[in-house]
Tab-separated table of C-alpha atoms in Angstrom:
chain	number	residue	atom	x	y	z
A	946	ASP	CA	-0.099	-0.043	0.544
A	947	LEU	CA	2.586	1.937	-1.248
A	948	PRO	CA	1.362	5.967	-1.931
A	949	GLY	CA	1.038	7.104	-5.384
A	950	VAL	CA	0.959	3.480	-7.150
A	951	TYR	CA	-2.454	3.272	-9.209
A	952	SER	CA	-1.165	1.300	-11.286
A	953	LEU	CA	2.166	-0.768	-12.563
A	954	SER	CA	3.603	0.948	-15.285
A	955	PRO	CA	6.969	2.528	-14.799
A	956	TYR	CA	5.414	6.042	-14.205
A	957	THR	CA	6.687	6.551	-10.609
A	958	PRO	CA	9.324	5.125	-8.779
A	959	GLU	CA	6.763	3.977	-6.160
A	960	GLU	CA	4.902	2.077	-8.879
A	961	ILE	CA	8.393	-0.035	-10.066
A	962	VAL	CA	9.565	-0.671	-6.808
A	963	ALA	CA	5.987	-2.430	-6.777
A	964	ARG	CA	5.935	-3.820	-9.629
A	965	ASN	CA	9.397	-4.999	-8.909
A	966	TYR	CA	8.353	-6.657	-5.613
A	967	LEU	CA	5.513	-8.409	-6.909
A	968	VAL	CA	7.325	-10.048	-9.737
A	969	GLU	CA	11.087	-11.027	-8.390
A	970	GLU	CA	10.017	-11.392	-5.086
A	971	HIS	CA	7.689	-14.088	-5.089
A	972	PRO	CA	4.694	-12.739	-2.253
A	973	SER	CA	3.083	-14.947	-0.872
A	974	ALA	CA	-0.153	-12.801	-0.981
A	975	ILE	CA	-1.129	-9.589	-2.249
A	976	ILE	CA	-3.636	-7.350	0.308
A	977	ASN	CA	-5.501	-4.863	-2.454
A	978	ILE	CA	-6.609	-1.638	-0.171
A	979	VAL	CA	-8.922	-0.471	-2.458
A	980	ASP	CA	-11.243	3.166	-1.363
A	981	GLY	CA	-14.574	1.441	-1.753
A	982	THR	CA	-15.236	5.008	-2.115
A	983	ASN	CA	-13.477	5.203	-5.393
A	984	LEU	CA	-14.003	2.327	-6.819
A	985	GLU	CA	-13.276	2.629	-10.978
A	986	ARG	CA	-10.021	4.295	-9.924
A	987	ASN	CA	-9.085	2.102	-7.405
A	988	LEU	CA	-9.508	-0.974	-9.450
A	989	TYR	CA	-6.881	-0.254	-12.568
A	990	LEU	CA	-4.537	-1.362	-10.434
A	991	THR	CA	-6.688	-5.129	-9.212
A	992	THR	CA	-7.306	-6.302	-12.787
A	993	GLN	CA	-3.139	-5.731	-13.262
A	994	LEU	CA	-2.384	-7.406	-10.153
A	995	MET	CA	-4.631	-10.255	-11.200
A	996	GLU	CA	-1.962	-11.013	-14.146
A	997	VAL	CA	0.362	-12.257	-11.386
A	998	GLY	CA	-0.251	-15.577	-10.276
A	999	VAL	CA	0.039	-14.267	-6.709
A	1000	PRO	CA	-2.949	-14.949	-3.747
A	1001	ILE	CA	-4.894	-11.800	-3.803
A	1002	VAL	CA	-7.738	-10.426	-1.355
A	1003	ILE	CA	-8.912	-7.041	-1.626
A	1004	ALA	CA	-9.599	-4.796	1.130
A	1005	LEU	CA	-12.788	-2.724	0.477
A	1006	ASN	CA	-11.811	0.024	2.319
A	1007	MET	CA	-13.404	3.574	3.598
A	1008	MET	CA	-16.471	1.254	3.949
A	1009	ASP	CA	-17.992	3.003	7.218
A	1010	VAL	CA	-17.784	6.753	4.666
A	1011	PHE	CA	-19.828	4.048	1.627
A	1012	GLU	CA	-22.528	3.398	3.864
A	1013	ALA	CA	-23.094	6.720	5.578
A	1014	ASN	CA	-23.487	8.221	2.492
A	1015	GLY	CA	-25.984	5.639	2.032
A	1016	ASP	CA	-24.361	3.746	-0.818
A	1017	THR	CA	-24.720	-0.174	-1.570
A	1018	LEU	CA	-22.718	-2.190	-3.204
A	1019	ASP	CA	-23.221	-6.283	-3.903
A	1020	ILE	CA	-20.367	-7.587	-1.929
A	1021	LYS	CA	-20.905	-11.200	-2.672
A	1022	GLU	CA	-21.337	-10.383	-6.363
A	1023	PHE	CA	-18.272	-8.422	-6.717
A	1024	GLU	CA	-16.515	-11.282	-5.427
A	1025	LYS	CA	-18.121	-13.959	-7.456
A	1026	ARG	CA	-17.392	-11.560	-10.792
A	1027	ILE	CA	-13.814	-10.541	-9.536
A	1028	GLY	CA	-13.190	-13.796	-8.978
A	1029	LEU	CA	-11.049	-12.534	-5.487
A	1030	PRO	CA	-11.812	-12.977	-1.912
A	1031	VAL	CA	-12.918	-9.131	-0.552
A	1032	VAL	CA	-12.914	-8.121	3.158
A	1033	GLU	CA	-14.943	-4.514	3.995
A	1034	ILE	CA	-13.047	-2.667	6.307
A	1035	SER	CA	-11.606	0.474	7.828
A	1036	ALA	CA	-8.489	1.611	7.893
A	1037	LEU	CA	-8.684	4.599	9.825
A	1038	LYS	CA	-11.103	2.896	12.940
A	1039	GLU	CA	-9.449	-0.778	12.601
A	1040	GLU	CA	-12.808	-1.969	11.992
A	1041	HIS	CA	-12.578	-6.223	10.236
A	1042	ILE	CA	-8.769	-5.828	9.815
A	1043	ASP	CA	-8.552	-9.390	11.989
A	1044	GLU	CA	-10.719	-10.905	9.483
A	1045	LEU	CA	-8.535	-9.656	6.515
A	1046	MET	CA	-5.732	-10.724	8.480
A	1047	ARG	CA	-7.351	-14.458	8.795
A	1048	VAL	CA	-8.826	-13.965	4.980
A	1049	ALA	CA	-5.025	-13.335	3.751
A	1050	TYR	CA	-3.482	-16.305	5.752
A	1051	GLN	CA	-6.279	-18.572	4.290
A	1052	ALA	CA	-5.684	-17.405	0.706
A	1053	SER	CA	-1.878	-17.446	1.030
A	1054	LEU	CA	-2.260	-21.353	1.724
A	1055	ASN	CA	-3.356	-21.702	-2.089
A	1056	LYS	CA	-1.907	-21.047	-5.719
A	1057	ARG	CA	-4.077	-18.709	-7.711
A	1058	LYS	CA	-3.581	-18.884	-11.247
A	1059	ALA	CA	-2.823	-15.138	-12.934
A	1060	THR	CA	-6.119	-13.807	-14.928
A	1061	THR	CA	-6.562	-11.281	-17.053
A	1062	VAL	CA	-9.756	-8.788	-17.608
A	1063	LEU	CA	-8.364	-8.521	-21.897
A	1064	GLN	CA	-9.813	-12.593	-22.272
A	1065	GLY	CA	-12.049	-11.068	-24.643
A	1066	THR	CA	-10.976	-8.311	-26.508
A	1067	ASP	CA	-9.325	-7.715	-29.908
A	1068	LEU	CA	-6.411	-8.936	-27.883
A	1069	LYS	CA	-6.711	-12.374	-26.658
A	1070	HIS	CA	-4.512	-14.178	-29.988
A	1071	LEU	CA	-1.956	-11.834	-29.389
A	1072	ILE	CA	-1.770	-12.623	-25.687
A	1073	LYS	CA	-1.830	-15.883	-25.544
A	1074	ASP	CA	0.978	-15.989	-28.467
A	1075	CYS	CA	3.178	-13.261	-25.811
A	1076	THR	CA	2.460	-15.543	-22.920
A	1077	THR	CA	3.545	-18.550	-24.811
A	1078	ALA	CA	7.247	-16.918	-25.379
A	1079	PHE	CA	7.578	-15.987	-22.090
A	1080	ASN	CA	6.499	-19.646	-20.389
A	1081	GLY	CA	9.741	-21.133	-23.602
A	1082	LEU	CA	11.781	-18.779	-22.009
A	1083	ARG	CA	10.735	-19.818	-18.267
A	1084	VAL	CA	10.238	-16.786	-16.978
A	1085	THR	CA	8.236	-15.921	-13.830
A	1086	HIS	CA	4.181	-14.869	-14.364
A	1087	PRO	CA	4.091	-15.381	-17.776
A	1088	LEU	CA	1.216	-12.974	-18.706
A	1089	PHE	CA	2.222	-10.039	-16.711
A	1090	HIS	CA	5.421	-9.903	-18.575
A	1091	ALA	CA	2.853	-10.576	-22.121
A	1092	ILE	CA	0.661	-7.991	-21.264
A	1093	LYS	CA	3.538	-5.341	-20.416
A	1094	LEU	CA	5.809	-6.222	-23.702
A	1095	ILE	CA	2.045	-5.684	-25.832
A	1096	GLU	CA	1.706	-2.653	-24.116
A	1097	LEU	CA	5.837	-1.931	-25.171
A	1098	ASP	CA	6.558	-1.315	-21.506
A	1099	ASP	CA	9.813	0.786	-21.564
A	1100	LEU	CA	11.132	-1.585	-18.799
A	1101	GLU	CA	9.538	-5.000	-20.614
A	1102	ALA	CA	11.071	-3.907	-24.371
A	1103	LYS	CA	14.433	-3.075	-22.831
A	1104	ASP	CA	14.410	-6.213	-21.027
A	1105	HIS	CA	13.324	-8.381	-23.668
A	1106	PRO	CA	14.120	-6.621	-27.093
A	1107	GLU	CA	13.687	-9.911	-28.854
A	1108	LEU	CA	9.963	-10.204	-28.949
A	1109	VAL	CA	9.065	-7.180	-29.528
A	1110	ALA	CA	8.965	-8.041	-33.006
A	1111	ILE	CA	5.941	-10.077	-33.125
A	1112	VAL	CA	3.713	-6.965	-30.849
A	1113	ASP	CA	5.198	-5.042	-33.588
A	1114	ALA	CA	4.082	-7.754	-36.459
A	1115	PHE	CA	0.392	-7.508	-34.992
A	1116	LYS	CA	0.540	-3.917	-34.753
A	1117	GLN	CA	0.845	-4.171	-38.622
A	1118	THR	CA	-2.805	-5.653	-38.837
A	1119	TYR	CA	-4.592	-3.756	-36.145
A	1120	GLU	CA	-6.460	-0.363	-36.226
A	1121	ASP	CA	-8.971	0.030	-33.462
A	1122	GLU	CA	-11.640	2.457	-34.462
A	1123	THR	CA	-10.364	4.990	-31.162
A	1124	PHE	CA	-6.838	4.564	-30.660
A	1125	GLY	CA	-5.463	3.112	-34.016
A	1126	ASN	CA	-2.592	0.462	-33.009
A	1127	ASP	CA	-1.996	2.611	-29.636
A	1128	LEU	CA	-1.929	-1.019	-27.967
A	1129	GLU	CA	-1.679	0.493	-24.475
A	1130	ALA	CA	-4.270	3.159	-24.585
A	1131	VAL	CA	-6.334	-0.111	-26.310
A	1132	ILE	CA	-5.969	-1.770	-23.232
A	1133	ALA	CA	-5.803	0.566	-20.773
A	1134	ASP	CA	-9.413	1.479	-21.909
A	1135	SER	CA	-10.652	-2.515	-22.033
A	1136	ARG	CA	-9.463	-1.907	-18.342
A	1137	TYR	CA	-12.137	0.527	-17.842
A	1138	ARG	CA	-14.379	-0.294	-19.839
A	1139	TYR	CA	-14.801	-4.126	-17.917
A	1140	ILE	CA	-14.387	-1.990	-14.271
A	1141	THR	CA	-17.308	-0.054	-15.298
A	1142	GLU	CA	-19.419	-2.473	-17.651
A	1143	ASN	CA	-19.222	-5.617	-14.591
A	1144	LEU	CA	-18.618	-3.831	-11.104
A	1145	SER	CA	-18.859	-0.105	-10.891
A	1146	VAL	CA	-22.396	-2.340	-12.070
A	1147	LEU	CA	-23.637	-3.673	-8.839
A	1148	LYS	CA	-22.676	0.272	-6.300
A	1149	THR	CA	-26.086	1.853	-6.210
A	1150	LYS	CA	-25.916	5.967	-4.816
A	1151	GLY	CA	-27.261	6.292	-1.961
A	1152	THR	CA	-29.999	9.198	-1.562
A	1153	LYS	CA	-27.338	11.129	0.550
A	1154	ASN	CA	-25.171	11.297	-2.609
A	1155	LEU	CA	-28.444	12.730	-4.687
A	1156	ASP	CA	-29.438	15.275	-2.903
A	1157	LYS	CA	-25.767	16.300	-3.403
A	1158	ASN	CA	-26.182	15.927	-7.079
A	1159	ASN	CA	-28.782	18.090	-6.806
A	1160	MET	CA	-27.708	20.755	-4.487
A	1161	THR	CA	-25.288	20.801	-7.031
């Protein structure tokens, strides 16, 4: 839980440190702290973490504020759709921390296969090809590295220049209506689209928020 970490792209020192730890230090589990009052922005990182083959528990933080606003979230359905255990907490009030630790410990006892929310996109075959290439190199967390390569992530392209040709060949035959062959933008848009269509829809605004909106 480092300030300034909103993705695993190498844009800030904090993101690079977090990324290197996840893929190189073999953590037993990840506790992904998600601000319940700002789901869309926070879940972007979650969709990236899912591409690393490490057990993950989502700690939905600030749920006391969320509920005080009268908002509701179908936790069971949220947990089912994202495929990860979810625990509601309030870090400030230290509520449900023991439950979070219990769930995280249980999660750490089992292996977890890496998954991606990009599986249903136009890039699924490219993702498969790149993942196969990384498997051939016996790289740990091949799915994560494959998607980073497709984004032409600076660190990934530098570490595996021999694989960049796979992505370049695909880009010559692919063009998105909005983003052209900017695959990093296509991937980012696909992540937010998945969050909006599958997870954010489970949140219901309370009457207090509606009243505030009407006042403004």
